[in-house]
CSV table of C-alpha atoms in Angstrom, one decimal:
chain,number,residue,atom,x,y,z
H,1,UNK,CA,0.0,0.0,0.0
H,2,UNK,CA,1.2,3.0,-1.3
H,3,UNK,CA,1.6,6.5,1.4
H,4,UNK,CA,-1.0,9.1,0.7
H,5,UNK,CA,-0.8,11.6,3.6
H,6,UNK,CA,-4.1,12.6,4.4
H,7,UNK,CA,-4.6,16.6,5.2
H,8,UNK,CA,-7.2,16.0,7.8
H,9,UNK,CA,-6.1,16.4,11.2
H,10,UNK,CA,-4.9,13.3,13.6
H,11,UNK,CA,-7.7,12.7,15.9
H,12,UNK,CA,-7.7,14.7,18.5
H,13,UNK,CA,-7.7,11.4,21.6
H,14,UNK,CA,-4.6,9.9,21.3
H,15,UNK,CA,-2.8,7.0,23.7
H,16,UNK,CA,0.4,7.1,24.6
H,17,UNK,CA,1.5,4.3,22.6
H,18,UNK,CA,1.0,7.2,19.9
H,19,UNK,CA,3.4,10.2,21.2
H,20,UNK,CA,5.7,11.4,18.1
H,21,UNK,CA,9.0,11.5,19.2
H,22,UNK,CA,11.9,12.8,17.8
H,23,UNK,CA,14.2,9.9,17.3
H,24,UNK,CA,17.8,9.3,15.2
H,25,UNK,CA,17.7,7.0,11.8
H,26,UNK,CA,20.6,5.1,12.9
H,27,UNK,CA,20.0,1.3,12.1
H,28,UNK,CA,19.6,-0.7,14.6
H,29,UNK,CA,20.7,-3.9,12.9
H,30,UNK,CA,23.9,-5.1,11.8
H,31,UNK,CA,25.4,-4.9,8.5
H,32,UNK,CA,25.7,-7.4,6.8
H,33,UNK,CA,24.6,-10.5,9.0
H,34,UNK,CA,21.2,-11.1,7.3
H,35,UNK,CA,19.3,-10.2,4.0
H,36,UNK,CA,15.8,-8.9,4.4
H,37,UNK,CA,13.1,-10.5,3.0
H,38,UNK,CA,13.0,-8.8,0.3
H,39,UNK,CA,16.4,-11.4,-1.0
H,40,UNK,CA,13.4,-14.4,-0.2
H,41,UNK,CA,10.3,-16.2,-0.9
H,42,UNK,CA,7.5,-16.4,0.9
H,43,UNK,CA,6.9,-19.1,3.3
H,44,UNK,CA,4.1,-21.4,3.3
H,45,UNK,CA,3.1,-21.4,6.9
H,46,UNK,CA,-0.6,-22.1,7.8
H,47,UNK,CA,-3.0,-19.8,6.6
H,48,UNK,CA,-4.0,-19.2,10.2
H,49,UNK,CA,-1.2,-18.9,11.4
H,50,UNK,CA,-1.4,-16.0,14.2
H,51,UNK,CA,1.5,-14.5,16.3
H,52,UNK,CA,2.1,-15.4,19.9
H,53,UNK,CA,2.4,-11.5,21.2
H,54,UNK,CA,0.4,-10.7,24.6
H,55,UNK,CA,0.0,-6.9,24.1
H,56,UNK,CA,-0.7,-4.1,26.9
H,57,UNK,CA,-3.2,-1.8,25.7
H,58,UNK,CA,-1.4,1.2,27.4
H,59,UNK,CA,2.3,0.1,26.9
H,60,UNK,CA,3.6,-1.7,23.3
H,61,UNK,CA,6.3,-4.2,24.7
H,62,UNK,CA,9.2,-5.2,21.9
H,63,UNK,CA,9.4,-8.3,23.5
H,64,UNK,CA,6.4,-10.3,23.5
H,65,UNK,CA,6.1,-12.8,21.3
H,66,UNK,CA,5.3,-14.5,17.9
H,67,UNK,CA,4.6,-18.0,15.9
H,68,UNK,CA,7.4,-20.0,14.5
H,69,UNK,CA,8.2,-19.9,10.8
H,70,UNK,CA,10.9,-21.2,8.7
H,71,UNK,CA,12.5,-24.7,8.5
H,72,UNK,CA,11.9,-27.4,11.5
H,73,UNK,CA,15.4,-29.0,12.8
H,74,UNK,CA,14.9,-32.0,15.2
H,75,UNK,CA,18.0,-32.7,16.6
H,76,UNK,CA,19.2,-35.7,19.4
H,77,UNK,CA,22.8,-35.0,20.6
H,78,UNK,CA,24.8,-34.2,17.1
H,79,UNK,CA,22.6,-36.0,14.8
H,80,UNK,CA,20.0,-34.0,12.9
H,81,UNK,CA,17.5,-36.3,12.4
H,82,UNK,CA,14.5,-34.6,10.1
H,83,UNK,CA,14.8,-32.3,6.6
H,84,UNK,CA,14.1,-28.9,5.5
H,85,UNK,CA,11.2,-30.8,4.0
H,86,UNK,CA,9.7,-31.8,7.0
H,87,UNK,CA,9.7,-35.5,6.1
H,88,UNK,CA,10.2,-38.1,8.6
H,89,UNK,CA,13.2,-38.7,9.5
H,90,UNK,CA,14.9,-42.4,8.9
H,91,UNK,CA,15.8,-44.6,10.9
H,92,UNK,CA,14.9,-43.1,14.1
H,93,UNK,CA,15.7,-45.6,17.4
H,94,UNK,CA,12.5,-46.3,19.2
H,95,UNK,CA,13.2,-43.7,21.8
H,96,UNK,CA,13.6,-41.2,19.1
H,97,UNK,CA,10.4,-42.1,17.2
H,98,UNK,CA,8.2,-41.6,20.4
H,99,UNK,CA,9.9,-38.3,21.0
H,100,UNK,CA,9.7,-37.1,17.2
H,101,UNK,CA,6.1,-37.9,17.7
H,102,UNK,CA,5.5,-35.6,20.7
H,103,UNK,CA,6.9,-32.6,18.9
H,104,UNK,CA,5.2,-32.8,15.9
H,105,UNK,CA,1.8,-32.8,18.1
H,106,UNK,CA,3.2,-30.4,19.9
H,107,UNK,CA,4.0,-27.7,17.2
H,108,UNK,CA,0.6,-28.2,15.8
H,109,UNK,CA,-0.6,-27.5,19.3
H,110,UNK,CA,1.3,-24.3,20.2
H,111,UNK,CA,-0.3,-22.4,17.2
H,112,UNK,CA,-3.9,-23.4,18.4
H,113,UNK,CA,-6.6,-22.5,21.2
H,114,UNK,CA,-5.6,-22.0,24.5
H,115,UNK,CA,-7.3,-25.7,25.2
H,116,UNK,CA,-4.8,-27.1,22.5
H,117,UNK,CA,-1.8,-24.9,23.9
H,118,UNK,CA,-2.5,-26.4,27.0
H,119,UNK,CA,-2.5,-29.7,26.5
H,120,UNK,CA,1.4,-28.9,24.3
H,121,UNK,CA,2.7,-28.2,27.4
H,122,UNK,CA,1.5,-31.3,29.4
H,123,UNK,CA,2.7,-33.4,26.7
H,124,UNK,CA,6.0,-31.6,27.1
H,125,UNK,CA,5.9,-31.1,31.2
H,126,UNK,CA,5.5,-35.2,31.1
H,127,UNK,CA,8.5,-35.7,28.9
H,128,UNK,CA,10.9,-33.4,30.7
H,129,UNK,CA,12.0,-35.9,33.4
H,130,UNK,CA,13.3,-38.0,30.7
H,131,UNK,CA,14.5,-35.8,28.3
H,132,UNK,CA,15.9,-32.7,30.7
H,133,UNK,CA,18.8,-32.1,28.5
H,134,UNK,CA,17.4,-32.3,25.0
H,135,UNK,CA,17.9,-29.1,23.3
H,136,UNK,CA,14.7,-29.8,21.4
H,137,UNK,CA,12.0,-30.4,24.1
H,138,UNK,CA,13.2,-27.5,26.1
H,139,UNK,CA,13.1,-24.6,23.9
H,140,UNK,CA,9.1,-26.0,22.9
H,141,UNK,CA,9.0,-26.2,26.5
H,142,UNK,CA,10.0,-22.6,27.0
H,143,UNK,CA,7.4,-21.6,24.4
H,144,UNK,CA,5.0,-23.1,26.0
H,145,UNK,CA,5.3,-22.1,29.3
H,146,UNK,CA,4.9,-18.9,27.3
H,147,UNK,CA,1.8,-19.7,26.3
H,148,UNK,CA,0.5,-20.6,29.6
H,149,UNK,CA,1.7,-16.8,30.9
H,150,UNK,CA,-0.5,-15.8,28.0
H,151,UNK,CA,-3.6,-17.8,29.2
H,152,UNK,CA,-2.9,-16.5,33.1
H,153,UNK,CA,-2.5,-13.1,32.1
H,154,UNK,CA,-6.0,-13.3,30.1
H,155,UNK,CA,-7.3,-14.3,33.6
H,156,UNK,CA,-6.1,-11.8,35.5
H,157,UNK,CA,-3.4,-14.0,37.1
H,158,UNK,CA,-0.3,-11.7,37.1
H,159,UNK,CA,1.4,-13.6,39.6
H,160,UNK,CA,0.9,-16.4,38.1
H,161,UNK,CA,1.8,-15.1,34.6
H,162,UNK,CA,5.4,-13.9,35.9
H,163,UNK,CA,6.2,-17.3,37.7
H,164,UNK,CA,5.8,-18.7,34.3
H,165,UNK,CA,7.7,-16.2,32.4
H,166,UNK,CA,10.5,-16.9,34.6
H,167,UNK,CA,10.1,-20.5,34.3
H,168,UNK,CA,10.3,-20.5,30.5
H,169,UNK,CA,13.1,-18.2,30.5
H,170,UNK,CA,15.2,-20.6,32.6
H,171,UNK,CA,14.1,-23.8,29.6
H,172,UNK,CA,15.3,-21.7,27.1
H,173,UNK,CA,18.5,-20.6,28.7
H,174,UNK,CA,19.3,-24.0,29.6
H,175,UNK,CA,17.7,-25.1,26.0
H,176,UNK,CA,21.0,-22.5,24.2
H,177,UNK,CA,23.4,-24.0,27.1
H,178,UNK,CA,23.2,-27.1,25.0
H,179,UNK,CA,22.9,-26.1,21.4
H,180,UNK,CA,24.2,-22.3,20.1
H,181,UNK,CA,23.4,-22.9,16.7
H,182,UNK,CA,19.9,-23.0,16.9
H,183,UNK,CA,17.4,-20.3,15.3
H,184,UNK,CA,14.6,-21.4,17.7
H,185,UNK,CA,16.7,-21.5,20.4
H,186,UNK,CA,18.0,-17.8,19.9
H,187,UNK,CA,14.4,-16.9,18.7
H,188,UNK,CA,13.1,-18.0,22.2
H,189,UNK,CA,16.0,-16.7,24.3
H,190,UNK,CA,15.5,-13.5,23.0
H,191,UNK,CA,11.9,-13.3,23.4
H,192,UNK,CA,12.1,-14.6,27.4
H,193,UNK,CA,15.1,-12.5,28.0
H,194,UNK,CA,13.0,-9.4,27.0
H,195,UNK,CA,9.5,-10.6,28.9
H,196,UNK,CA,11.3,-10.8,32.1
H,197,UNK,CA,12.0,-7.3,31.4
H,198,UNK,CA,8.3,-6.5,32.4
H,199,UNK,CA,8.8,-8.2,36.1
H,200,UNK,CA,12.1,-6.0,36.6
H,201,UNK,CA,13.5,-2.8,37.3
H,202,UNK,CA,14.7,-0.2,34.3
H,203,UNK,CA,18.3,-0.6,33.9
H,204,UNK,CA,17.7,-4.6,33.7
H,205,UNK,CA,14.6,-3.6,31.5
H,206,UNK,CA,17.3,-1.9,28.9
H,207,UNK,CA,19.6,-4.7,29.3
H,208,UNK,CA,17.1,-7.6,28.8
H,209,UNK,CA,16.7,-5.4,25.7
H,210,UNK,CA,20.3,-5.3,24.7
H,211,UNK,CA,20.0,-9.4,24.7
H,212,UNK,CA,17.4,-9.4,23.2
H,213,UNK,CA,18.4,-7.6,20.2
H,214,UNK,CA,22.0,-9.6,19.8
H,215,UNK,CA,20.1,-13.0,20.0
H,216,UNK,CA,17.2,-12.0,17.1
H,217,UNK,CA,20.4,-11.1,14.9
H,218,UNK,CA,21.7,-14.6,15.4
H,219,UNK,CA,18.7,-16.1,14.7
H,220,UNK,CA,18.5,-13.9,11.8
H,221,UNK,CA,22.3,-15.2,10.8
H,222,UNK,CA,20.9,-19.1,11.3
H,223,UNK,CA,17.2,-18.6,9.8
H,224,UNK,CA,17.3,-15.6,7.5
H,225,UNK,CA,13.6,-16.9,5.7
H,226,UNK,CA,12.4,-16.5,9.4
H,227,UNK,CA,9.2,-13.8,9.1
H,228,UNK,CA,9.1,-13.8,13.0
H,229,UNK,CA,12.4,-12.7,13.2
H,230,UNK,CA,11.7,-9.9,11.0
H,231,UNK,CA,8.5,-9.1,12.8
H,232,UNK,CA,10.4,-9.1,16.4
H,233,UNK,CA,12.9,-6.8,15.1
H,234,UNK,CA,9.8,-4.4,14.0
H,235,UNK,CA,8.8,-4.6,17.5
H,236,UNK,CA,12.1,-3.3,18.5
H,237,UNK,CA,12.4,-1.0,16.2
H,238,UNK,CA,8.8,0.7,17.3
H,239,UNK,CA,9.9,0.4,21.0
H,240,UNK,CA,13.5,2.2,21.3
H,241,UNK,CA,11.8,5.0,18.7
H,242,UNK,CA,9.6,5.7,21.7
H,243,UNK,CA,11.9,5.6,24.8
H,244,UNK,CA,11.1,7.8,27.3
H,245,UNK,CA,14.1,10.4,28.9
H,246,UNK,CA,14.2,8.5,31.5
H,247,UNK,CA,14.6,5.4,29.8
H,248,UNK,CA,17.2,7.2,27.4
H,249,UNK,CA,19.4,8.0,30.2
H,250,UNK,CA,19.0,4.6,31.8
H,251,UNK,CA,20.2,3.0,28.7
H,252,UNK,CA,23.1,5.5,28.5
H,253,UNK,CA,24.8,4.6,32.0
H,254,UNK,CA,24.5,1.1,31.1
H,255,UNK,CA,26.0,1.1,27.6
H,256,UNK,CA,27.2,4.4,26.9
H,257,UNK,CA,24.9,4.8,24.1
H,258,UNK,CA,21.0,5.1,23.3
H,259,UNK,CA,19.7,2.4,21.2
H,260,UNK,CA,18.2,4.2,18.4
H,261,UNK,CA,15.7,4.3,15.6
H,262,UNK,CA,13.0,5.4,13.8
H,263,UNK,CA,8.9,4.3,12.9
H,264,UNK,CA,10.2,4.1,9.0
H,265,UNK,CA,12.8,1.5,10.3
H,266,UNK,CA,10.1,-0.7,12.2
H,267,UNK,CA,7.8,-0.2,8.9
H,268,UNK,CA,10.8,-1.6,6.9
H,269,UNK,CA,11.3,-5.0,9.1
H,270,UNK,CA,7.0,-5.6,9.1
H,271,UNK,CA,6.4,-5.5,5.5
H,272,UNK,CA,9.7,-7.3,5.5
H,273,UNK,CA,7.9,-9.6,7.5
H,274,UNK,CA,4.5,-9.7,5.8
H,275,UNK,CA,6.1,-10.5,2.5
H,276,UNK,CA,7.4,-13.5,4.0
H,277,UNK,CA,4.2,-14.9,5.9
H,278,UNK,CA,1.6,-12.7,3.7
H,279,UNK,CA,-1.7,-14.9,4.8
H,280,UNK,CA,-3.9,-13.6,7.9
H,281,UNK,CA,-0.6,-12.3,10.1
H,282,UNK,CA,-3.4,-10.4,12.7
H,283,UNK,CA,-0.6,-8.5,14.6
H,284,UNK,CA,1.7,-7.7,12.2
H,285,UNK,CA,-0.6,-6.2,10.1
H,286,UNK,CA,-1.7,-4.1,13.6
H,287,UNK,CA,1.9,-2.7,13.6
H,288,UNK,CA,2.3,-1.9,10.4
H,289,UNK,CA,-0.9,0.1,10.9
H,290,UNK,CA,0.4,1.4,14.0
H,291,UNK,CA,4.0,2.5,12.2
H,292,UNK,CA,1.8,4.5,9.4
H,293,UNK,CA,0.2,6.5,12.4
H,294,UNK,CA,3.1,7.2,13.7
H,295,UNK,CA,4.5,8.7,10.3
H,296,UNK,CA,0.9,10.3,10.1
H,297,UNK,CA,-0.3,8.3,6.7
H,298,UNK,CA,-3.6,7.5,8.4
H,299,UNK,CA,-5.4,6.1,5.0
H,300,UNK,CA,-2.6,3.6,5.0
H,301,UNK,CA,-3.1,2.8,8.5
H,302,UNK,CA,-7.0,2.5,8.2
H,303,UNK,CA,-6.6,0.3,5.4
H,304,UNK,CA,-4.1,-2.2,7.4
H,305,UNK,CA,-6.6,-2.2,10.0
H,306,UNK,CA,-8.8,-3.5,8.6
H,307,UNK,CA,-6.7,-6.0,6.9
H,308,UNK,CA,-5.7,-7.0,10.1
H,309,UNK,CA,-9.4,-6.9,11.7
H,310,UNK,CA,-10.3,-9.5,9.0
H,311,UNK,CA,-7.4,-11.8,9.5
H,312,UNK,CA,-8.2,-15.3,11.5
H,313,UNK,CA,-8.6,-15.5,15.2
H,314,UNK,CA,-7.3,-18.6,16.3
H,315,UNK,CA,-4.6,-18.2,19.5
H,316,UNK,CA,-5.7,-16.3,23.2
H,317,UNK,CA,-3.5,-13.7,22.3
H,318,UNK,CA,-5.7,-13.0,19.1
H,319,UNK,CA,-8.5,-11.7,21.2
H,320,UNK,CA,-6.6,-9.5,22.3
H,321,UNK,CA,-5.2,-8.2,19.2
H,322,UNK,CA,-8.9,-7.9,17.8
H,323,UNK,CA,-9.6,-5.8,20.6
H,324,UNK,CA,-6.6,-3.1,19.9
H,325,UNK,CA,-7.0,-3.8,15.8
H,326,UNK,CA,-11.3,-2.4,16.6
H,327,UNK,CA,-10.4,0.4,19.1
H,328,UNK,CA,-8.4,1.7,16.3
H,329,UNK,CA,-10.6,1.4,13.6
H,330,UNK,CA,-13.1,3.0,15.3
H,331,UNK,CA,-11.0,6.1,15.6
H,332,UNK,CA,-9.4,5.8,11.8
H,333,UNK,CA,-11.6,4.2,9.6
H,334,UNK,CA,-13.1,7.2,8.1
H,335,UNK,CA,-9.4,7.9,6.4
H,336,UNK,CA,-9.9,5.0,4.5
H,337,UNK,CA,-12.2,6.2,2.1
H,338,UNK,CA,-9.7,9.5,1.3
């Protein structure tokens, strides 16, 4: 969708998830490490296939979190044991066939209803005794632990919610303890590094940021086809261009330097994102509505809306979405008939 700046005024109620801010166009990804998706096809990921992110109607986090994409590496000890093609893998030793089993049901499950979500992670949560040290069953084990945060959070559990997130955090770090060359595992890291952020105080906030930033790039470097990855990086991108002072000056006595960027960078890395996984993506859609606000194109943004409104609900976190995607319409759908 092309830009057509609108001259009617921006509606007068605005959030704070909205504030312009006056923010420096230094990249904040590394050169060289990854192509964009621009350098790819697009993926042939489930139609509705919706994004794992948990948003806070007052407070747009860049680390929540998102579906999986790309190519599906099963791995026990050194031996990869399944194609890019996603064919069964031969021969497999008894053991291995009844744990290849599990996490085929359980990556259909993760990407369902909260019922189906929940019964991934018992399926997991009974094979963790056996298997404590496979790389493979914990990082699905730190996503969906995830997922369970998700379902407390909807309920108004918070305490619950961070006693998860701090669970799954410490299956994923123990998940990249065992195996560094992992996309998942990085993807996961990253995304559990940053939630904790929400349970802690500023300056770990910034770091939790920092990590999660330098793990997304190596996941990047691993899985460059990776439309998450892409999306997550959006997410960052949106959230350093609105840093408070505060956190500004936080993340300077930390690192000596501001992580910086602009609403035209995180626009870049979602349609990057929706080229790569183009059918029903409900929250990616939302940001790149959200980015065209920002920039003040708000026929572009009513038009994503509603792209986004009519995508798929199929996760807990999509009723969410829906909710934020209709507030927004209902304050910018009239631009899309400029």
């Amino acid at each position: 969708l092309g830009k057509s700046h609108s001259d009617k005024d921006e509606p007068t109620s605005t959030s704070s998830s909205f504030r312009k801010k006056n923010v420096s166009f230094c990249s904040t990804t590394t050169t060289g490490s990854y192509h964009t998706a621009r350098d790819y096809d697009t993926d042939s990921s489930r139609a509705n296939d919706t994004d794992y992110f948990s948003p806070d109607e007052d407070d747009d986090e860049f680390f929540d979190l998102s579906p999986d994409d790309g190519l599906e590496v099963i791995s026990f000890g050194d031996r990869i044991v399944s194609s890019p093609e996603r064919k069964r893998p031969s021969p497999l030793s008894p053991e291995e066939e009844e744990l290849y089993e599990v996490f085929q049901q359980v990556d259909h499950l993760n990407d369902g209803t909260g019922e189906e979500q929940t019964k991934a992670y018992n399926l997991l949560k009974t094979e963790e005794p056996q298997y404590s040290e496979n790389a493979e069953l914990l990082w699905r084990l730190a996503k969906a632990t995830r997922n369970m945060a998700a379902i407390q959070e909807k309920l108004g559990n918070n305490k619950e919610k961070e006693t998860l997130i701090f669970e799954a955090y410490d299956f994923a770090e123990k998940a990249l303890s065992f195996n560094k060359d992992h996309a998942e595992i990085h993807k996961w890291y990253a995304i559990l590094a940053g939630a904790r952020g929400e349970f802690l105080g500023i300056r770990e906030r910034v770091q939790s940021g920092n990590v999660f930033k330098k793990h997304i790039d190596h996941a990047l470097e691993l899985n460059p086809r990776d439309s998450t990855l892409h999306h997550l990086l959006g997410r960052f991108c949106y959230e350093v261009s609105q840093l408070s002072w505060l956190e500004r000056q936080a993340a300077a006595t930390l690192f000596g330097e501001v992580p910086s960027s602009s609403f035209e960078e995180a626009l870049d890395h979602f349609q990057a994102a929706e080229k790569l996984r183009p059918k029903g993506w409900k929250e990616n859609r939302l940001f790149i509505a959200k980015c065209n606000i920002q920039l003040g194109d708000y026929r572009s943004a009513a038009l994503w809306l509603q792209q986004a409104f009519d995508a798929p609900i199929v996760t807990p976190d999509d009723e969410t979405v829906q909710k934020e995607v209709w507030e927004l319409q209902v304050r910018y759908s009239s631009y899309a008939d400029l």
